[in-house]
Amino acid sequence: MAEALRIGIAGLGTVGASVARVLRDKAGELTRQCGRPITVTAVSARDRGKDRGVDLGDVAWFDDPVELARSNGIDVFVELMGGDEGAPREAVKAALEAGRHVVTANKALLAMHGVALAEIAEKKGVLLNYEAAVAGGIPVIKTMREAMAGNSVSRVFGILNGTCNYILTRMEAEGLTFEACLKDAQRLGYAEADPTFDIEGNDTAHKLSILTSLAFGTRIAANDIYLEGISNITQADIRAASDLGYRIKLLGVAQRTESGIEQRVHPTMVPTASVIAQVHGVTNAVAIETDILGELLLSGPGAGGNATASAVVGDIADIAKSRPGFQHGPVFGRPAKELKPYKKAQMRSHAGGYFIRLTVHDRVGVFAAVARRMADNDISLESIVQHAAGTNGDDKKTVILVTHETTEAAVRKAVDGVTKDGHLVDKPQVIRIERAG
Amino acid sequence: MAEALRIGIAGLGTVGASVARVLRDKAGELTRQCGRPITVTAVSARDRGKDRGVDLGDVAWFDDPVELARSNGIDVFVELMGGDEGAPREAVKAALEAGRHVVTANKALLAMHGVALAEIAEKKGVLLNYEAAVAGGIPVIKTMREAMAGNSVSRVFGILNGTCNYILTRMEAEGLTFEACLKDAQRLGYAEADPTFDIEGNDTAHKLSILTSLAFGTRIAANDIYLEGISNITQADIRAASDLGYRIKLLGVAQRTESGIEQRVHPTMVPTASVIAQVHGVTNAVAIETDILGELLLSGPGAGGNATASAVVGDIADIAKSRPGFQHGPVFGRPAKELKPYKKAQMRSHAGGYFIRLTVHDRVGVFAAVARRMADNDISLESIVQHAAGTNGDDKKTVILVTHETTEAAVRKAVDGVTKDGHLVDKPQVIRIERAG
């Protein structure tokens, strides 16, 4: 049997402790699967005394993760600290430069510095695996990086943030407000005390930027993503969506268009009968469309210590099965040096259907004025519904429009026009509709 | 750059021709992804003159696939002939013994001889890849063999036959009979002239047997699977399922129980709101439940030349990325010699919910007699509905029972009792209910 693969883990939070436990509890089975033992030989964490449900008495402890990364006592550096700057970045860089394989769950680090790190890994002939960085336990990186060789991707989209999906699921199921559901999510540990990063779409954007690179062979552009969160989604939107046969999900979408690549994160209406519409609660899902395979959908747990640990252990096992001198394909599917620049499609040229909800004054001619603004911008309507907005006969009406395929520019112009006409009582709501199987 | 990987393809039907086309059309991209060119150098097929949409003028033609398999001019033997005996079996064996890697889409061959072939591959240190053999383009083999390292699987189930799912989808959507939908499926090329193998569940069983081995580390036991096809599913079942919040799918299910492993293929009621219930038409889906990851679901095209070719090309690309001396894990996840014997759980001990539809004489005491038979067998009922069966006031009633969790043995005994009581006008219908997320 080959020598044991020696693992150093930096960061022993929920995920790190779970990885250490799985590697111990499943040691026999992993050895059988990989043809060699996998042994945690060193760790780095702040608190040595904390009970993590796993005996780490016999491993080397490092205070400095960078020192652990460079240690001769490990073959694989597992980075589970999180954060895109400082120690995690330095440690991963140091590990790769020292010729250690790296496994990380750090989406922010990859979104910001992934290509530079991939260049080092490929130069050194070591692996940089990151299955856990996107959609937790779902093997979307392996699928896109390995299983789809030769496929040209046209679109990849998904539910990549469990916090948002949990909130939207509860809003729909129980008729609660966004604020009430967020509070519950925080109480249950599904949302941070400061939830901004999740609910405003930044977390989804980080993950999407990695998928975009794998899909289109482009350099990662995490700062160049159209971003809209879910905090302004109301019960009125959710009910109207339901009436129209849609469900609202926060999607990250990357799509190849004639003018470049669209990267966008926004609340999206998907058909209620689609598979992705049945993805509830903290579950994640990714759909990938290609020329050869067609459409593939993966759904599963997007977060949580164990699910994330499963992806990390899978990455470690892939390294254990490899042998010196073997290079299991480039980090982002194509050699990092050959990744093309990201050419952004302008959001204004986005083509698709739109849901528009307007709260207007209840007076003669408003409906006609709205319809006129749509027509003036060549927007063809699939449906138009008008009903009383208030419950006590106030001077308001709701107009809900669903457009056929049009452009973002046309919709913005039309809605600006309606706003200028002075008919609106409230901020207009615009939600994009996404085709989904 | 490394030397080209030389491919020999045996069988140039829809899938084989598609593989050859993709390897040509995507040569540049595949070279970038794999770090070396992939070249078709030899083929074997019956008709040399047939137009397959790809120029094969410059490759070596073999009349005998076994001769191609042993040829020194190839590194990888791609078997796309189909069938579990004769030439395909001999050729794959010959290729492995000659030290060639093998890629195959042949589920029957693997179901019948997979373990023996895996032993040869592992002894010779070559790869035997077969992603296309189960669920077409869905990367379920890669996921179970690689991504789930360290996970203990408790259940794997799926829609593994597109023909059956197409028929059931149309029956539900359009209210047509099984026979009418089968005819349409045949006309559209979704079903064979002799559809027995698909509609009676044998095809699903072959695929399931491979997943069972990957899930539980057991030797393949394709001939030891409980089998029930869809030919006796009627509109009455589909409508009743719908009323109760279920949809009927032909599932293959492998499940670990206290008394052994259940392998079963049968029409199954799954909750209408579950993800797998939204998998329509010829699409396939596989759900896998494990201790660490939790529940993962993959859905996508289960058949078709291009989707299947995508899986074959992915398998070839994995070989192209490997280097001599590298062994990418065992063929069925664990070394073939260490696979445990398959210990079958008796179908009579299967535990779950049941749907029972009885057509009974419309007379006093029948309902009470049915209820008594259930109670006598400790079957607790979730719901019981009785209504007139006929449209013109005939002497028949339908009784539909949904049980809480009980056993197959209890249900069979209860239904036998009802039959003996002499109340049944027609054959009783029993459909198992499967928990699905």
mmCIF file of N, CA and C in Angstrom, chain B residues 24-65:
data_model
loop_
_atom_site.group_PDB
_atom_site.id
_atom_site.type_symbol
_atom_site.label_atom_id
_atom_site.label_comp_id
_atom_site.label_asym_id
_atom_site.label_seq_id
_atom_site.Cartn_x
_atom_site.Cartn_y
_atom_site.Cartn_z
ATOM 1 N N ARG B 24 -13.949 15.338 -32.674
ATOM 2 C CA ARG B 24 -13.407 16.151 -33.779
ATOM 3 C C ARG B 24 -13.757 17.639 -33.614
ATOM 4 N N ASP B 25 -15.064 17.881 -33.421
ATOM 5 C CA ASP B 25 -15.539 19.273 -33.380
ATOM 6 C C ASP B 25 -14.945 20.037 -32.200
ATOM 7 N N LYS B 26 -14.693 19.353 -31.082
ATOM 8 C CA LYS B 26 -14.229 20.040 -29.880
ATOM 9 C C LYS B 26 -12.759 19.728 -29.588
ATOM 10 N N ALA B 27 -12.017 19.342 -30.635
ATOM 11 C CA ALA B 27 -10.629 18.909 -30.426
ATOM 12 C C ALA B 27 -9.793 19.972 -29.718
ATOM 13 N N GLY B 28 -9.908 21.222 -30.171
ATOM 14 C CA GLY B 28 -9.088 22.289 -29.591
ATOM 15 C C GLY B 28 -9.393 22.496 -28.119
ATOM 16 N N GLU B 29 -10.676 22.574 -27.799
ATOM 17 C CA GLU B 29 -11.096 22.796 -26.416
ATOM 18 C C GLU B 29 -10.702 21.609 -25.533
ATOM 19 N N LEU B 30 -10.872 20.399 -26.037
ATOM 20 C CA LEU B 30 -10.521 19.213 -25.254
ATOM 21 C C LEU B 30 -9.008 19.163 -24.993
ATOM 22 N N THR B 31 -8.236 19.564 -25.969
ATOM 23 C CA THR B 31 -6.784 19.592 -25.779
ATOM 24 C C THR B 31 -6.423 20.579 -24.672
ATOM 25 N N ARG B 32 -7.084 21.735 -24.687
ATOM 26 C CA ARG B 32 -6.835 22.737 -23.651
ATOM 27 C C ARG B 32 -7.201 22.201 -22.277
ATOM 28 N N GLN B 33 -8.317 21.476 -22.212
ATOM 29 C CA GLN B 33 -8.796 20.984 -20.918
ATOM 30 C C GLN B 33 -7.965 19.807 -20.401
ATOM 31 N N CYS B 34 -7.473 18.974 -21.324
ATOM 32 C CA CYS B 34 -6.804 17.734 -20.912
ATOM 33 C C CYS B 34 -5.288 17.817 -20.983
ATOM 34 N N GLY B 35 -4.771 18.852 -21.626
ATOM 35 C CA GLY B 35 -3.324 18.976 -21.733
ATOM 36 C C GLY B 35 -2.714 18.074 -22.795
ATOM 37 N N ARG B 36 -3.524 17.427 -23.605
ATOM 38 C CA ARG B 36 -3.031 16.606 -24.712
ATOM 39 C C ARG B 36 -4.154 16.378 -25.701
ATOM 40 N N PRO B 37 -3.810 16.149 -26.957
ATOM 41 C CA PRO B 37 -4.876 15.899 -27.944
ATOM 42 C C PRO B 37 -5.509 14.527 -27.736
ATOM 43 N N ILE B 38 -6.750 14.404 -28.142
ATOM 44 C CA ILE B 38 -7.465 13.118 -28.139
ATOM 45 C C ILE B 38 -7.824 12.818 -29.590
ATOM 46 N N THR B 39 -7.349 11.695 -30.111
ATOM 47 C CA THR B 39 -7.524 11.412 -31.535
ATOM 48 C C THR B 39 -8.155 10.047 -31.755
ATOM 49 N N VAL B 40 -9.206 10.009 -32.555
ATOM 50 C CA VAL B 40 -9.780 8.722 -32.951
ATOM 51 C C VAL B 40 -8.875 8.131 -34.026
ATOM 52 N N THR B 41 -8.244 7.000 -33.716
ATOM 53 C CA THR B 41 -7.310 6.402 -34.682
ATOM 54 C C THR B 41 -7.873 5.144 -35.322
ATOM 55 N N ALA B 42 -8.881 4.543 -34.710
ATOM 56 C CA ALA B 42 -9.432 3.305 -35.255
ATOM 57 C C ALA B 42 -10.889 3.143 -34.862
ATOM 58 N N VAL B 43 -11.654 2.477 -35.718
ATOM 59 C CA VAL B 43 -13.059 2.208 -35.424
ATOM 60 C C VAL B 43 -13.414 0.801 -35.892
ATOM 61 N N SER B 44 -14.539 0.338 -35.403
ATOM 62 C CA SER B 44 -15.075 -0.932 -35.846
ATOM 63 C C SER B 44 -16.585 -0.788 -35.942
ATOM 64 N N ALA B 45 -17.130 -1.085 -37.111
ATOM 65 C CA ALA B 45 -18.576 -0.995 -37.294
ATOM 66 C C ALA B 45 -18.944 -1.835 -38.495
ATOM 67 N N ARG B 46 -20.215 -2.187 -38.567
ATOM 68 C CA ARG B 46 -20.636 -3.105 -39.639
ATOM 69 C C ARG B 46 -20.564 -2.463 -41.015
ATOM 70 N N ASP B 47 -21.080 -1.245 -41.114
ATOM 71 C CA ASP B 47 -21.237 -0.625 -42.438
ATOM 72 C C ASP B 47 -20.220 0.503 -42.628
ATOM 73 N N ARG B 48 -19.248 0.297 -43.495
ATOM 74 C CA ARG B 48 -18.220 1.322 -43.708
ATOM 75 C C ARG B 48 -18.733 2.501 -44.517
ATOM 76 N N GLY B 49 -19.750 2.250 -45.332
ATOM 77 C CA GLY B 49 -20.170 3.275 -46.289
ATOM 78 C C GLY B 49 -21.154 4.294 -45.717
ATOM 79 N N LYS B 50 -21.782 3.992 -44.586
ATOM 80 C CA LYS B 50 -22.868 4.811 -44.038
ATOM 81 C C LYS B 50 -22.392 6.233 -43.701
ATOM 82 N N ASP B 51 -23.233 7.222 -44.016
ATOM 83 C CA ASP B 51 -22.898 8.618 -43.677
ATOM 84 C C ASP B 51 -23.249 8.871 -42.216
ATOM 85 N N ARG B 52 -22.235 9.153 -41.410
ATOM 86 C CA ARG B 52 -22.463 9.361 -39.968
ATOM 87 C C ARG B 52 -22.209 10.806 -39.558
ATOM 88 N N GLY B 53 -22.098 11.679 -40.553
ATOM 89 C CA GLY B 53 -21.908 13.097 -40.247
ATOM 90 C C GLY B 53 -20.529 13.421 -39.719
ATOM 91 N N VAL B 54 -19.579 12.504 -39.900
ATOM 92 C CA VAL B 54 -18.214 12.769 -39.456
ATOM 93 C C VAL B 54 -17.271 12.022 -40.404
ATOM 94 N N ASP B 55 -16.202 12.676 -40.794
ATOM 95 C CA ASP B 55 -15.261 12.080 -41.744
ATOM 96 C C ASP B 55 -14.342 11.104 -41.008
ATOM 97 N N LEU B 56 -14.480 9.837 -41.328
ATOM 98 C CA LEU B 56 -13.632 8.821 -40.696
ATOM 99 C C LEU B 56 -12.722 8.173 -41.734
ATOM 100 N N GLY B 57 -12.415 8.919 -42.789
ATOM 101 C CA GLY B 57 -11.600 8.386 -43.884
ATOM 102 C C GLY B 57 -10.171 8.085 -43.469
ATOM 103 N N ASP B 58 -9.694 8.802 -42.457
ATOM 104 C CA ASP B 58 -8.278 8.663 -42.106
ATOM 105 C C ASP B 58 -8.028 7.734 -40.925
ATOM 106 N N VAL B 59 -9.035 7.000 -40.475
ATOM 107 C CA VAL B 59 -8.817 6.096 -39.341
ATOM 108 C C VAL B 59 -8.768 4.655 -39.829
ATOM 109 N N ALA B 60 -8.164 3.802 -39.005
ATOM 110 C CA ALA B 60 -8.102 2.378 -39.348
ATOM 111 C C ALA B 60 -9.456 1.720 -39.073
ATOM 112 N N TRP B 61 -9.926 0.917 -40.015
ATOM 113 C CA TRP B 61 -11.196 0.209 -39.829
ATOM 114 C C TRP B 61 -10.925 -1.244 -39.496
ATOM 115 N N PHE B 62 -11.621 -1.754 -38.492
ATOM 116 C CA PHE B 62 -11.522 -3.165 -38.124
ATOM 117 C C PHE B 62 -12.890 -3.813 -38.325
ATOM 118 N N ASP B 63 -12.893 -5.008 -38.880
ATOM 119 C CA ASP B 63 -14.150 -5.743 -38.967
ATOM 120 C C ASP B 63 -14.467 -6.384 -37.623
ATOM 121 N N ASP B 64 -13.412 -6.789 -36.928
ATOM 122 C CA ASP B 64 -13.593 -7.507 -35.679
ATOM 123 C C ASP B 64 -13.279 -6.594 -34.488
ATOM 124 N N PRO B 65 -14.286 -6.305 -33.657
ATOM 125 C CA PRO B 65 -14.037 -5.417 -32.511
ATOM 126 C C PRO B 65 -12.980 -5.970 -31.551
#
